mmCIF file of C-alpha atoms and ligand atoms in Angstrom:
data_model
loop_
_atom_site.group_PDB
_atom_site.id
_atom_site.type_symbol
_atom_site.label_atom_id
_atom_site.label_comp_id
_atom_site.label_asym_id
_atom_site.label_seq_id
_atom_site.Cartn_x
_atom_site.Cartn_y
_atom_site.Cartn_z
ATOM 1 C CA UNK A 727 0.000 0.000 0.000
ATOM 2 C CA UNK A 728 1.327 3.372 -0.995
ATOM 3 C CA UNK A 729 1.905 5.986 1.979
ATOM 4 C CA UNK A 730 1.169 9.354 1.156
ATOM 5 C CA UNK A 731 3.384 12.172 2.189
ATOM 6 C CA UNK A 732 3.149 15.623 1.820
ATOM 7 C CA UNK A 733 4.914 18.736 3.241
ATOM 8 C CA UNK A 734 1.844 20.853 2.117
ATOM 9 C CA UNK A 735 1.828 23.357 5.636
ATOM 10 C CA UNK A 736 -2.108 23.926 4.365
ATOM 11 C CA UNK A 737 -3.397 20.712 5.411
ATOM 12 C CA UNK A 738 -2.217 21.212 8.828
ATOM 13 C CA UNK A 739 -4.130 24.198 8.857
ATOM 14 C CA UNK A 740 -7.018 23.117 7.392
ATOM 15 C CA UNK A 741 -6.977 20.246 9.716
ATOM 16 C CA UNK A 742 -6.682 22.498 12.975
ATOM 17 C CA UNK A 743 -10.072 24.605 11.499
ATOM 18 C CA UNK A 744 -11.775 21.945 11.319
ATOM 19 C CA UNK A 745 -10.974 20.854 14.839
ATOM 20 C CA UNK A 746 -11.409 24.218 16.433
ATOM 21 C CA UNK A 747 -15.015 24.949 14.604
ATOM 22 C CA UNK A 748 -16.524 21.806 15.417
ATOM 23 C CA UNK A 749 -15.867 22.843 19.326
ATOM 24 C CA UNK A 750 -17.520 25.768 18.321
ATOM 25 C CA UNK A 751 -13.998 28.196 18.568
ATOM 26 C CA UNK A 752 -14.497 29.104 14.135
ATOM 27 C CA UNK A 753 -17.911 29.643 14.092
ATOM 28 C CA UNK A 754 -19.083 31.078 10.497
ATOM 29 C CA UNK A 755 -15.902 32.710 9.539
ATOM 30 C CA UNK A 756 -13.957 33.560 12.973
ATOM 31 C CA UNK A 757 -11.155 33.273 13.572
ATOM 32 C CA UNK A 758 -7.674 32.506 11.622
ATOM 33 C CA UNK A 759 -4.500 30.748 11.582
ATOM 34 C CA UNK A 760 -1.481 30.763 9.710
ATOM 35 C CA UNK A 761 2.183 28.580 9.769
ATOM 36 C CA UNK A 762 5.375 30.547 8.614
ATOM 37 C CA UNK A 763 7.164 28.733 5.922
ATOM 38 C CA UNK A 764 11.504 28.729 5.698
ATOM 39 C CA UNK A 765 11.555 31.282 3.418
ATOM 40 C CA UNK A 766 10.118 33.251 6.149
ATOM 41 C CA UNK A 767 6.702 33.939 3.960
ATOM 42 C CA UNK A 768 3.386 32.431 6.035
ATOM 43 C CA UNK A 769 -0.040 31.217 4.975
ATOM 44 C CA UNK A 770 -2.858 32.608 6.945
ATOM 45 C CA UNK A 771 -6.004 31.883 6.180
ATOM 46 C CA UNK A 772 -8.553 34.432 3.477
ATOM 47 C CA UNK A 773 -10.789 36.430 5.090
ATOM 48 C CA UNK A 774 -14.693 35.469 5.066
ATOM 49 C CA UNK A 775 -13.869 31.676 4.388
ATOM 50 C CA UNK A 776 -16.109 29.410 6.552
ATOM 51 C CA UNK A 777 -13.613 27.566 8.807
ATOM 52 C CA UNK A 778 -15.274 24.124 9.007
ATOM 53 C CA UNK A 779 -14.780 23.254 5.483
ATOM 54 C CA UNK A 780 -11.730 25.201 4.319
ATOM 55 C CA UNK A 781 -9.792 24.086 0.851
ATOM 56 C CA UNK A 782 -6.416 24.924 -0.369
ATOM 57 C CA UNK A 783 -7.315 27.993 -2.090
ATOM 58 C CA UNK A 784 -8.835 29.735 0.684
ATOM 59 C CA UNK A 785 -5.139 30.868 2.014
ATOM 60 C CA UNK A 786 -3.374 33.745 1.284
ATOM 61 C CA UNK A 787 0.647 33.481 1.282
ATOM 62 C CA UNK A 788 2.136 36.881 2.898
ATOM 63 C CA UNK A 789 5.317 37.252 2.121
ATOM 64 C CA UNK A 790 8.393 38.909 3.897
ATOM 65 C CA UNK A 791 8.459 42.353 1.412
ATOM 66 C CA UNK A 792 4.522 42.534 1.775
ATOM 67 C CA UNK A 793 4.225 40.922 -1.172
ATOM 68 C CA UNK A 794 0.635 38.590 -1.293
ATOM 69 C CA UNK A 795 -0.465 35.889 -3.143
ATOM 70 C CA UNK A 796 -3.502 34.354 -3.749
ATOM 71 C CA UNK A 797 -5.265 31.795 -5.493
ATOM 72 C CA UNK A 798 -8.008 34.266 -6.583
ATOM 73 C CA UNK A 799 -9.176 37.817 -5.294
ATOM 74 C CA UNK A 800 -8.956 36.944 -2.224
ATOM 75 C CA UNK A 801 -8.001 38.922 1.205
ATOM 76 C CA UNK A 802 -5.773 37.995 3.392
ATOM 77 C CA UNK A 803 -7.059 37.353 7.275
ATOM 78 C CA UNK A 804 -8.563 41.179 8.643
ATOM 79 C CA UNK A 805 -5.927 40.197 11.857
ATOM 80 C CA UNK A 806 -2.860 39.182 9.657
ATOM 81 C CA UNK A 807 -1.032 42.322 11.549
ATOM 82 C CA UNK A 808 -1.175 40.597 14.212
ATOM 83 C CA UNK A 809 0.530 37.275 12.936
ATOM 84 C CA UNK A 810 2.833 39.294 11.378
ATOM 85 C CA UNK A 811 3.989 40.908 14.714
ATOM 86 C CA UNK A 812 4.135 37.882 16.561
ATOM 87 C CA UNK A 813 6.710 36.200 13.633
ATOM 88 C CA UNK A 814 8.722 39.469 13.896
ATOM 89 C CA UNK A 815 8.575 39.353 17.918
ATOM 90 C CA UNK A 816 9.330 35.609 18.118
ATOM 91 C CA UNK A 817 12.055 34.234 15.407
ATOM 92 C CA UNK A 818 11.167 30.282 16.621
ATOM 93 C CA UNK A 819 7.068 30.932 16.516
ATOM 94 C CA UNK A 820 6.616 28.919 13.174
ATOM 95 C CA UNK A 821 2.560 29.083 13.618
ATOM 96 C CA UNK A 822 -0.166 31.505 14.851
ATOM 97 C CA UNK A 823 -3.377 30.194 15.566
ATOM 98 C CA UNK A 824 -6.032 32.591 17.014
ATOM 99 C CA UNK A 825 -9.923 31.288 17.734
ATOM 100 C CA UNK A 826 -13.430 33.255 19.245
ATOM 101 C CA UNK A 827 -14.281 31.073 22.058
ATOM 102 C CA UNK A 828 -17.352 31.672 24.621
ATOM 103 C CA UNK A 829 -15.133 31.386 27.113
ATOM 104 C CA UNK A 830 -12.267 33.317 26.336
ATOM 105 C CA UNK A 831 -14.598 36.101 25.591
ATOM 106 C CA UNK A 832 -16.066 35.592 29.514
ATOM 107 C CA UNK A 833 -12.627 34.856 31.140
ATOM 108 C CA UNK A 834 -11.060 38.101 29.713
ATOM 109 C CA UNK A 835 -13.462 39.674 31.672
ATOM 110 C CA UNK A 836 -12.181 38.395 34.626
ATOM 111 C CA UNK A 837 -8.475 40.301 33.901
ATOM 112 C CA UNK A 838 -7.201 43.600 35.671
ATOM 113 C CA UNK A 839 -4.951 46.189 34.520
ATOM 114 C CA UNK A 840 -4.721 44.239 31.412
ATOM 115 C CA UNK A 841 -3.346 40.794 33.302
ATOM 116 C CA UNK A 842 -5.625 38.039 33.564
ATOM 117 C CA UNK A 843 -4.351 35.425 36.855
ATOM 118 C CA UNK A 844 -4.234 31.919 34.900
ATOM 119 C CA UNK A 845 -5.285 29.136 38.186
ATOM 120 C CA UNK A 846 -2.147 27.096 39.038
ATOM 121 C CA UNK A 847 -3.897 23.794 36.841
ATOM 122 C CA UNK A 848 -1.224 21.157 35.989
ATOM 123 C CA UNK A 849 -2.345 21.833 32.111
ATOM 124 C CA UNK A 850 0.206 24.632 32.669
ATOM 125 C CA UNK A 851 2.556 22.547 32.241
ATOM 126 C CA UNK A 852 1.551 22.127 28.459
ATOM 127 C CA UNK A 853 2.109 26.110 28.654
ATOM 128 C CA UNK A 854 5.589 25.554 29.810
ATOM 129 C CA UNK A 855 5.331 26.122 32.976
ATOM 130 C CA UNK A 856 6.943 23.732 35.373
ATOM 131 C CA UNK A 857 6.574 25.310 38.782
ATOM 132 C CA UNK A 858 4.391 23.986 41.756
ATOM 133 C CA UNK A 859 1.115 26.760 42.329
ATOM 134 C CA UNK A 860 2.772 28.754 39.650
ATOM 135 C CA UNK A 861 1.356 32.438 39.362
ATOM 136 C CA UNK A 862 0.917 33.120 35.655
ATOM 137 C CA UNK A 863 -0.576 36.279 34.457
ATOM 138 C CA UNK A 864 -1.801 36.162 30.942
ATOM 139 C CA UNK A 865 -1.661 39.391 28.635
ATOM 140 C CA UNK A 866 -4.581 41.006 27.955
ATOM 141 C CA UNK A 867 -5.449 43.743 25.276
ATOM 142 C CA UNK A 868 -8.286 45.915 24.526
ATOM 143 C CA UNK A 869 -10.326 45.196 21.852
ATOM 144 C CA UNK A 870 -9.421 48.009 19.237
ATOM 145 C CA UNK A 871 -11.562 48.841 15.886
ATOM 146 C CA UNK A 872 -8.238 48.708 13.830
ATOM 147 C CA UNK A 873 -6.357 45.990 14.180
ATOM 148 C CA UNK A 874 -3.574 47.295 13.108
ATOM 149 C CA UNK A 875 -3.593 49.014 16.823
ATOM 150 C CA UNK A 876 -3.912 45.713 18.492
ATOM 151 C CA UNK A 877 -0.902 44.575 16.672
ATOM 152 C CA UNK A 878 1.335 47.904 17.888
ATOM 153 C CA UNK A 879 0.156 47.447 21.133
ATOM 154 C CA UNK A 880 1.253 44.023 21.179
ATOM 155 C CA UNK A 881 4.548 44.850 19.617
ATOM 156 C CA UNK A 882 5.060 47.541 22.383
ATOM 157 C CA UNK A 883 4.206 45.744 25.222
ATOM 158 C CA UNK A 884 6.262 41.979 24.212
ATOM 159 C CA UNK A 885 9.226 44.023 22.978
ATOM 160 C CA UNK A 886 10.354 45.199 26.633
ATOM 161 C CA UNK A 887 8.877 42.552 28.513
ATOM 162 C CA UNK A 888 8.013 38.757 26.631
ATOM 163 C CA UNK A 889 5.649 37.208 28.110
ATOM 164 C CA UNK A 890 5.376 33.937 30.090
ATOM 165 C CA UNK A 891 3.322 32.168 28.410
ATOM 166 C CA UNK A 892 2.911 31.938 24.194
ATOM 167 C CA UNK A 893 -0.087 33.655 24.008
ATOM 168 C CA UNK A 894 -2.049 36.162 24.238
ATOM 169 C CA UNK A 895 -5.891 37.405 24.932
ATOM 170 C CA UNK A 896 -8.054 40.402 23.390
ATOM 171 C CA UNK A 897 -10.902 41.147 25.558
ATOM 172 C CA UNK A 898 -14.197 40.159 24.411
ATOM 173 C CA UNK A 899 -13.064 38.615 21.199
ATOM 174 C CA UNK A 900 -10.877 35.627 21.637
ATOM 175 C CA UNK A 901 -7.191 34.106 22.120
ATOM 176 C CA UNK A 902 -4.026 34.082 20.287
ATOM 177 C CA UNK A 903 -0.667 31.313 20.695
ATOM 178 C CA UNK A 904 2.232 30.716 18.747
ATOM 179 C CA UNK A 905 4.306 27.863 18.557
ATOM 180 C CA UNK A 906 7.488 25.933 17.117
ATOM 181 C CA UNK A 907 5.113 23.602 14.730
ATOM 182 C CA UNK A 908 1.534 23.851 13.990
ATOM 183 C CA UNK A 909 0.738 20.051 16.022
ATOM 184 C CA UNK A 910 2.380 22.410 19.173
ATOM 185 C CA UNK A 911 -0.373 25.803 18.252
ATOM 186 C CA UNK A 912 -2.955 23.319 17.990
ATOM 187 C CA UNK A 913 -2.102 21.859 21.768
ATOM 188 C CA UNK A 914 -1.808 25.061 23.190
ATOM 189 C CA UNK A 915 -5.252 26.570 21.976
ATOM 190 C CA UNK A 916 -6.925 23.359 23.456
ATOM 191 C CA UNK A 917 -5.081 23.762 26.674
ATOM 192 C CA UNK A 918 -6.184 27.506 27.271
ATOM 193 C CA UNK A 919 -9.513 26.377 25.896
ATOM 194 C CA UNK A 920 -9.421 24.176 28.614
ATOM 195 C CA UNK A 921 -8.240 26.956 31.549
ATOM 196 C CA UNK A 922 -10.674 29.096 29.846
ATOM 197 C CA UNK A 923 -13.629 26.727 30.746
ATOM 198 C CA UNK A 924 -12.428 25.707 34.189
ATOM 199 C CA UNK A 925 -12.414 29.505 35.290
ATOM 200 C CA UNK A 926 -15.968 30.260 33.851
ATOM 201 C CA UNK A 927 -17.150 26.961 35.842
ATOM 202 C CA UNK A 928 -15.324 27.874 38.803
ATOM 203 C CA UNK A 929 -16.977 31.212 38.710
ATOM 204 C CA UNK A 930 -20.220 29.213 38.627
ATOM 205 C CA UNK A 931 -19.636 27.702 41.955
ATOM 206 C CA UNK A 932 -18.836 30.612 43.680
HETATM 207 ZN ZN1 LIG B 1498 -10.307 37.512 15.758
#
């Protein structure tokens, strides 16, 4: 039997989408993730491309100069600033995957002065953190009209101080993680997903 192998960084992608909008984090078009290829160019999903049942040609390749291409008219992701200044901020990050969860929209709420106390779960260890009742504050940003604002922000605030964790929140919209390989991205959204949920049910109980 013939074993099919391809180095195609789309199906990863594709396969991640799927993933993350049947647990209802890429509802309708939300959302949007992209994997930086060695020439230092990155896929990142089009925007207004249903994320459930994405093909090949609904990526847009973003290369280093700014230069795009497409496999039609299409747009590039309306938060591509953003994976672009993660890639600049973090040389290893070789994917950027960003969802709209319920509750990442409801846990952001929970943040102060723009740090949002992560509980000391052992799935922090997935996070990279290996330290017993560890207190990890996750960055939070507001929520801007133009992205492009987000992304300076960002930029700003990781320059002088990286954070602890690979990722990030934006209040009332959803979370963003970057990793070494897209099958690492793909662990990490599940894992905050996970946090995410436990601190909207622990709110419950209260
Ligand atoms: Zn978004």
């Amino acid at each position: 039997m013939q074993t099919i192998t391809t180095s195609e960084p789309r199906i990863e992608l594709i396969k991640a989408a799927s993933r993350f909008y049947q647990q209802g984090w890429m509802v309708g078009t939300a959302g949007n993730l992209s994997t930086r290829l060695r020439d230092g160019s990155f896929w990142i999903t089009a925007s207004g491309c249903s994320k459930g049942e994405l093909t090949f040609s609904d990526f847009v390749r973003i290369y280093p100069d700014g230069r795009i291409e497409s496999s039609g008219n299409l747009k590039p992701s309306a938060e591509t600033s953003i994976h672009q200044c993660i890639y600049n901020l973090f040389p290893e990050a070789q994917a950027c995957y960003h969802v709209h969860s319920v509750e990442a929209n409801l846990a952001s709420g929970l943040a102060e002065g723009g740090k949002l106390p992560l509980p000391s779960l052992e799935m922090l260890k997935g996070l990279g953190i290996w330290e017993e009742n560890p207190c990890c504050l996750m960055s939070v940003f507001h929520n801007y009209l133009q992205v492009n604002r987000i992304a300076d922000e960002i930029k700003q605030r990781f320059s002088n101080n990286p954070p602890k964790i690979p990722a990030l929140l934006i209040r009332n919209h959803g979370v963003t993680v970057w990793a070494k390989s897209t099958v690492q991205a793909r662990n990490y959204i599940e894992i905050l997903e996970y946090i995410f949920r436990y601190m909207v049910a622990a709110r419950q109980m209260q």
